[in-house]
């Protein structure tokens, strides 16, 4: 076995040990795919999808209260009960989970915490960052770390996409 092979076997072994020692609820969440219709139906039954839409709606309502600057970092959890009550009464819903610590959507979270100014600054930072990364990728074949820059850009894009419906 080579060193690389040993590292791969070690990582797989550690992942298997961790995966088998997780509590049942974590295993269910980790090893289920919400895109499968049966599991999607279960998520709807459990209220997970409904809760997420309520979280996003609350974040939107919080952002409407202070549209420019938001309410400040980490305030979503504190403001959630007040805004949730208004939304739940309007929609005549009975099942809503306890207060979440965040909005389960990076963009709604930034909007509620930091307002439109914060969201535009975040978007501007991302635009400049991606532009520079792609400039590095397109310059020439002589650019060091060209493949690494592309890999980091893809990983960041995946992270930003995943945060539309943060789990």
PDB file of C-alpha atoms in Angstrom:
ATOM      1  CA  UNK A   1       0.000   0.000   0.000  1.00  0.00           C
ATOM      2  CA  UNK A   2       1.341   3.405  -0.941  1.00  0.00           C
ATOM      3  CA  UNK A   3       1.153   6.418   1.351  1.00  0.00           C
ATOM      4  CA  UNK A   4      -1.722   7.921  -0.678  1.00  0.00           C
ATOM      5  CA  UNK A   5      -3.608   4.597  -0.563  1.00  0.00           C
ATOM      6  CA  UNK A   6      -3.124   4.393   3.192  1.00  0.00           C
ATOM      7  CA  UNK A   7      -4.446   7.942   3.623  1.00  0.00           C
ATOM      8  CA  UNK A   8      -7.524   7.148   1.525  1.00  0.00           C
ATOM      9  CA  UNK A   9      -8.201   3.961   3.497  1.00  0.00           C
ATOM     10  CA  UNK A  10      -7.723   5.882   6.753  1.00  0.00           C
ATOM     11  CA  UNK A  11     -10.143   8.645   5.748  1.00  0.00           C
ATOM     12  CA  UNK A  12     -12.766   6.126   4.610  1.00  0.00           C
ATOM     13  CA  UNK A  13     -12.354   4.202   7.877  1.00  0.00           C
ATOM     14  CA  UNK A  14     -12.790   7.325   9.967  1.00  0.00           C
ATOM     15  CA  UNK A  15     -15.870   8.369   7.979  1.00  0.00           C
ATOM     16  CA  UNK A  16     -17.417   4.917   8.430  1.00  0.00           C
ATOM     17  CA  UNK A  17     -16.753   4.946  12.175  1.00  0.00           C
ATOM     18  CA  UNK A  18     -18.221   8.431  12.536  1.00  0.00           C
ATOM     19  CA  UNK A  19     -21.218   7.590  10.320  1.00  0.00           C
ATOM     20  CA  UNK A  20     -22.060   4.437  12.276  1.00  0.00           C
ATOM     21  CA  UNK A  21     -21.781   6.149  15.654  1.00  0.00           C
ATOM     22  CA  UNK A  22     -24.120   9.032  14.824  1.00  0.00           C
ATOM     23  CA  UNK A  23     -27.535   9.241  16.534  1.00  0.00           C
ATOM     24  CA  UNK A  24     -30.416   7.843  14.448  1.00  0.00           C
ATOM     25  CA  UNK A  25     -31.878  11.313  13.703  1.00  0.00           C
ATOM     26  CA  UNK A  26     -28.557  12.524  12.295  1.00  0.00           C
ATOM     27  CA  UNK A  27     -28.182   9.379  10.195  1.00  0.00           C
ATOM     28  CA  UNK A  28     -31.665   9.897   8.779  1.00  0.00           C
ATOM     29  CA  UNK A  29     -30.894  13.500   7.849  1.00  0.00           C
ATOM     30  CA  UNK A  30     -27.415  12.704   6.547  1.00  0.00           C
ATOM     31  CA  UNK A  31     -28.268   9.690   4.418  1.00  0.00           C
ATOM     32  CA  UNK A  32     -31.597  10.778   2.960  1.00  0.00           C
ATOM     33  CA  UNK A  33     -31.965  12.571  -0.333  1.00  0.00           C
ATOM     34  CA  UNK A  34     -34.771  15.171  -0.264  1.00  0.00           C
ATOM     35  CA  UNK A  35     -35.077  14.977  -4.051  1.00  0.00           C
ATOM     36  CA  UNK A  36     -36.571  11.490  -3.911  1.00  0.00           C
ATOM     37  CA  UNK A  37     -40.387  11.905  -4.008  1.00  0.00           C
ATOM     38  CA  UNK A  38     -41.088   9.608  -1.033  1.00  0.00           C
ATOM     39  CA  UNK A  39     -38.564  11.398   1.122  1.00  0.00           C
ATOM     40  CA  UNK A  40     -39.811  14.752  -0.086  1.00  0.00           C
ATOM     41  CA  UNK A  41     -43.317  13.774   0.981  1.00  0.00           C
ATOM     42  CA  UNK A  42     -41.925  12.816   4.398  1.00  0.00           C
ATOM     43  CA  UNK A  43     -40.189  16.209   4.652  1.00  0.00           C
ATOM     44  CA  UNK A  44     -43.488  17.926   3.871  1.00  0.00           C
ATOM     45  CA  UNK A  45     -45.245  15.780   6.475  1.00  0.00           C
ATOM     46  CA  UNK A  46     -42.602  16.568   9.096  1.00  0.00           C
ATOM     47  CA  UNK A  47     -43.031  20.273   8.419  1.00  0.00           C
ATOM     48  CA  UNK A  48     -39.413  20.864   7.325  1.00  0.00           C
ATOM     49  CA  UNK A  49     -40.326  22.547   4.050  1.00  0.00           C
ATOM     50  CA  UNK A  50     -43.127  24.559   5.620  1.00  0.00           C
ATOM     51  CA  UNK A  51     -40.789  25.677   8.390  1.00  0.00           C
ATOM     52  CA  UNK A  52     -38.168  26.828   5.886  1.00  0.00           C
ATOM     53  CA  UNK A  53     -40.666  28.926   3.968  1.00  0.00           C
ATOM     54  CA  UNK A  54     -41.807  30.468   7.248  1.00  0.00           C
ATOM     55  CA  UNK A  55     -38.171  31.213   8.196  1.00  0.00           C
ATOM     56  CA  UNK A  56     -37.631  32.922   4.849  1.00  0.00           C
ATOM     57  CA  UNK A  57     -40.853  34.881   5.163  1.00  0.00           C
ATOM     58  CA  UNK A  58     -39.875  36.016   8.648  1.00  0.00           C
ATOM     59  CA  UNK A  59     -36.447  37.111   7.372  1.00  0.00           C
ATOM     60  CA  UNK A  60     -38.188  39.082   4.611  1.00  0.00           C
ATOM     61  CA  UNK A  61     -40.524  40.745   7.111  1.00  0.00           C
ATOM     62  CA  UNK A  62     -37.590  41.610   9.377  1.00  0.00           C
ATOM     63  CA  UNK A  63     -35.779  43.106   6.378  1.00  0.00           C
ATOM     64  CA  UNK A  64     -38.847  45.211   5.535  1.00  0.00           C
ATOM     65  CA  UNK A  65     -38.714  46.744   9.036  1.00  0.00           C
ATOM     66  CA  UNK A  66     -35.143  48.001   8.558  1.00  0.00           C
ATOM     67  CA  UNK A  67     -34.506  47.745   4.806  1.00  0.00           C
ATOM     68  CA  UNK A  68     -31.222  49.638   4.523  1.00  0.00           C
ATOM     69  CA  UNK A  69     -29.173  48.487   7.482  1.00  0.00           C
ATOM     70  CA  UNK A  70     -31.019  45.444   8.835  1.00  0.00           C
ATOM     71  CA  UNK A  71     -31.386  44.634  12.501  1.00  0.00           C
ATOM     72  CA  UNK A  72     -27.784  43.652  13.235  1.00  0.00           C
ATOM     73  CA  UNK A  73     -25.774  40.451  13.295  1.00  0.00           C
ATOM     74  CA  UNK A  74     -27.318  37.379  14.892  1.00  0.00           C
ATOM     75  CA  UNK A  75     -30.684  39.028  15.632  1.00  0.00           C
ATOM     76  CA  UNK A  76     -32.832  36.684  13.547  1.00  0.00           C
ATOM     77  CA  UNK A  77     -33.326  34.155  16.359  1.00  0.00           C
ATOM     78  CA  UNK A  78     -34.343  36.862  18.818  1.00  0.00           C
ATOM     79  CA  UNK A  79     -36.820  38.532  16.437  1.00  0.00           C
ATOM     80  CA  UNK A  80     -38.225  35.321  14.982  1.00  0.00           C
ATOM     81  CA  UNK A  81     -40.958  34.669  17.613  1.00  0.00           C
ATOM     82  CA  UNK A  82     -42.548  38.098  17.147  1.00  0.00           C
ATOM     83  CA  UNK A  83     -42.619  38.000  13.339  1.00  0.00           C
ATOM     84  CA  UNK A  84     -43.554  34.307  13.240  1.00  0.00           C
ATOM     85  CA  UNK A  85     -46.681  35.005  15.265  1.00  0.00           C
ATOM     86  CA  UNK A  86     -47.838  37.620  12.752  1.00  0.00           C
ATOM     87  CA  UNK A  87     -47.186  35.346   9.768  1.00  0.00           C
ATOM     88  CA  UNK A  88     -48.699  32.228  11.307  1.00  0.00           C
ATOM     89  CA  UNK A  89     -51.872  34.109  12.235  1.00  0.00           C
ATOM     90  CA  UNK A  90     -52.189  35.482   8.693  1.00  0.00           C
ATOM     91  CA  UNK A  91     -51.696  32.048   7.119  1.00  0.00           C
ATOM     92  CA  UNK A  92     -53.812  30.258   9.770  1.00  0.00           C
ATOM     93  CA  UNK A  93     -51.152  27.613  10.408  1.00  0.00           C
ATOM     94  CA  UNK A  94     -50.921  25.407  13.481  1.00  0.00           C
ATOM     95  CA  UNK A  95     -47.583  23.574  13.188  1.00  0.00           C
ATOM     96  CA  UNK A  96     -44.457  25.674  13.392  1.00  0.00           C
ATOM     97  CA  UNK A  97     -41.180  24.494  14.874  1.00  0.00           C
ATOM     98  CA  UNK A  98     -39.271  26.273  17.652  1.00  0.00           C
ATOM     99  CA  UNK A  99     -37.188  29.364  16.922  1.00  0.00           C
ATOM    100  CA  UNK A 100     -34.254  28.697  14.597  1.00  0.00           C
ATOM    101  CA  UNK A 101     -30.902  30.390  15.180  1.00  0.00           C
ATOM    102  CA  UNK A 102     -30.777  31.515  11.534  1.00  0.00           C
ATOM    103  CA  UNK A 103     -32.965  31.866   8.437  1.00  0.00           C
ATOM    104  CA  UNK A 104     -31.716  28.695   6.672  1.00  0.00           C
ATOM    105  CA  UNK A 105     -30.915  30.843   3.628  1.00  0.00           C
ATOM    106  CA  UNK A 106     -27.704  32.863   3.527  1.00  0.00           C
ATOM    107  CA  UNK A 107     -29.176  35.618   1.373  1.00  0.00           C
ATOM    108  CA  UNK A 108     -32.303  36.154   3.485  1.00  0.00           C
ATOM    109  CA  UNK A 109     -30.080  36.016   6.577  1.00  0.00           C
ATOM    110  CA  UNK A 110     -27.828  38.779   5.245  1.00  0.00           C
ATOM    111  CA  UNK A 111     -30.857  40.798   4.174  1.00  0.00           C
ATOM    112  CA  UNK A 112     -32.510  40.605   7.608  1.00  0.00           C
ATOM    113  CA  UNK A 113     -29.278  41.148   9.563  1.00  0.00           C
ATOM    114  CA  UNK A 114     -27.565  43.758   7.379  1.00  0.00           C
ATOM    115  CA  UNK A 115     -30.250  45.075   5.038  1.00  0.00           C
ATOM    116  CA  UNK A 116     -29.944  45.851   1.353  1.00  0.00           C
ATOM    117  CA  UNK A 117     -26.625  47.601   1.934  1.00  0.00           C
ATOM    118  CA  UNK A 118     -25.137  44.417   3.410  1.00  0.00           C
ATOM    119  CA  UNK A 119     -26.586  42.241   0.670  1.00  0.00           C
ATOM    120  CA  UNK A 120     -25.224  44.511  -2.080  1.00  0.00           C
ATOM    121  CA  UNK A 121     -21.803  44.629  -0.385  1.00  0.00           C
ATOM    122  CA  UNK A 122     -21.802  40.830  -0.180  1.00  0.00           C
ATOM    123  CA  UNK A 123     -22.838  40.528  -3.839  1.00  0.00           C
ATOM    124  CA  UNK A 124     -20.199  43.110  -4.819  1.00  0.00           C
ATOM    125  CA  UNK A 125     -17.502  41.238  -2.934  1.00  0.00           C
ATOM    126  CA  UNK A 126     -18.509  37.998  -4.656  1.00  0.00           C
ATOM    127  CA  UNK A 127     -18.535  39.662  -8.076  1.00  0.00           C
ATOM    128  CA  UNK A 128     -15.045  41.127  -7.617  1.00  0.00           C
ATOM    129  CA  UNK A 129     -13.713  37.852  -6.177  1.00  0.00           C
ATOM    130  CA  UNK A 130     -15.109  35.686  -8.978  1.00  0.00           C
ATOM    131  CA  UNK A 131     -13.914  38.170 -11.593  1.00  0.00           C
ATOM    132  CA  UNK A 132     -10.361  38.030 -10.243  1.00  0.00           C
ATOM    133  CA  UNK A 133     -10.395  34.255 -10.004  1.00  0.00           C
ATOM    134  CA  UNK A 134     -11.593  33.925 -13.599  1.00  0.00           C
ATOM    135  CA  UNK A 135      -8.998  36.493 -14.714  1.00  0.00           C
ATOM    136  CA  UNK A 136      -6.329  34.241 -13.183  1.00  0.00           C
ATOM    137  CA  UNK A 137      -7.828  31.233 -14.957  1.00  0.00           C
ATOM    138  CA  UNK A 138      -8.002  32.948 -18.369  1.00  0.00           C
ATOM    139  CA  UNK A 139      -4.616  34.718 -18.439  1.00  0.00           C
ATOM    140  CA  UNK A 140      -2.492  31.925 -19.860  1.00  0.00           C
ATOM    141  CA  UNK A 141      -1.325  28.393 -19.363  1.00  0.00           C
ATOM    142  CA  UNK A 142       1.758  29.723 -17.576  1.00  0.00           C
ATOM    143  CA  UNK A 143      -0.289  30.976 -14.625  1.00  0.00           C
ATOM    144  CA  UNK A 144       0.581  28.929 -11.552  1.00  0.00           C
ATOM    145  CA  UNK A 145      -2.324  27.422  -9.650  1.00  0.00           C
ATOM    146  CA  UNK A 146      -4.722  27.732 -12.592  1.00  0.00           C
ATOM    147  CA  UNK A 147      -6.418  24.409 -11.820  1.00  0.00           C
ATOM    148  CA  UNK A 148      -6.530  25.199  -8.126  1.00  0.00           C
ATOM    149  CA  UNK A 149      -8.172  28.563  -8.812  1.00  0.00           C
ATOM    150  CA  UNK A 150     -10.838  26.839 -10.901  1.00  0.00           C
ATOM    151  CA  UNK A 151     -11.414  24.237  -8.177  1.00  0.00           C
ATOM    152  CA  UNK A 152     -11.813  26.937  -5.528  1.00  0.00           C
ATOM    153  CA  UNK A 153     -14.229  28.881  -7.758  1.00  0.00           C
ATOM    154  CA  UNK A 154     -16.339  25.757  -8.315  1.00  0.00           C
ATOM    155  CA  UNK A 155     -16.330  24.957  -4.595  1.00  0.00           C
ATOM    156  CA  UNK A 156     -17.388  28.508  -3.712  1.00  0.00           C
ATOM    157  CA  UNK A 157     -20.140  28.415  -6.334  1.00  0.00           C
ATOM    158  CA  UNK A 158     -21.366  25.135  -4.833  1.00  0.00           C
ATOM    159  CA  UNK A 159     -21.311  26.635  -1.334  1.00  0.00           C
ATOM    160  CA  UNK A 160     -23.260  29.698  -2.477  1.00  0.00           C
ATOM    161  CA  UNK A 161     -25.791  27.528  -4.311  1.00  0.00           C
ATOM    162  CA  UNK A 162     -26.254  25.261  -1.306  1.00  0.00           C
ATOM    163  CA  UNK A 163     -26.973  28.287   0.856  1.00  0.00           C
ATOM    164  CA  UNK A 164     -30.192  29.023  -1.000  1.00  0.00           C
ATOM    165  CA  UNK A 165     -31.711  26.254   1.098  1.00  0.00           C
ATOM    166  CA  UNK A 166     -29.226  25.826   3.878  1.00  0.00           C
ATOM    167  CA  UNK A 167     -29.663  22.574   5.720  1.00  0.00           C
TER     168      UNK A 167
END
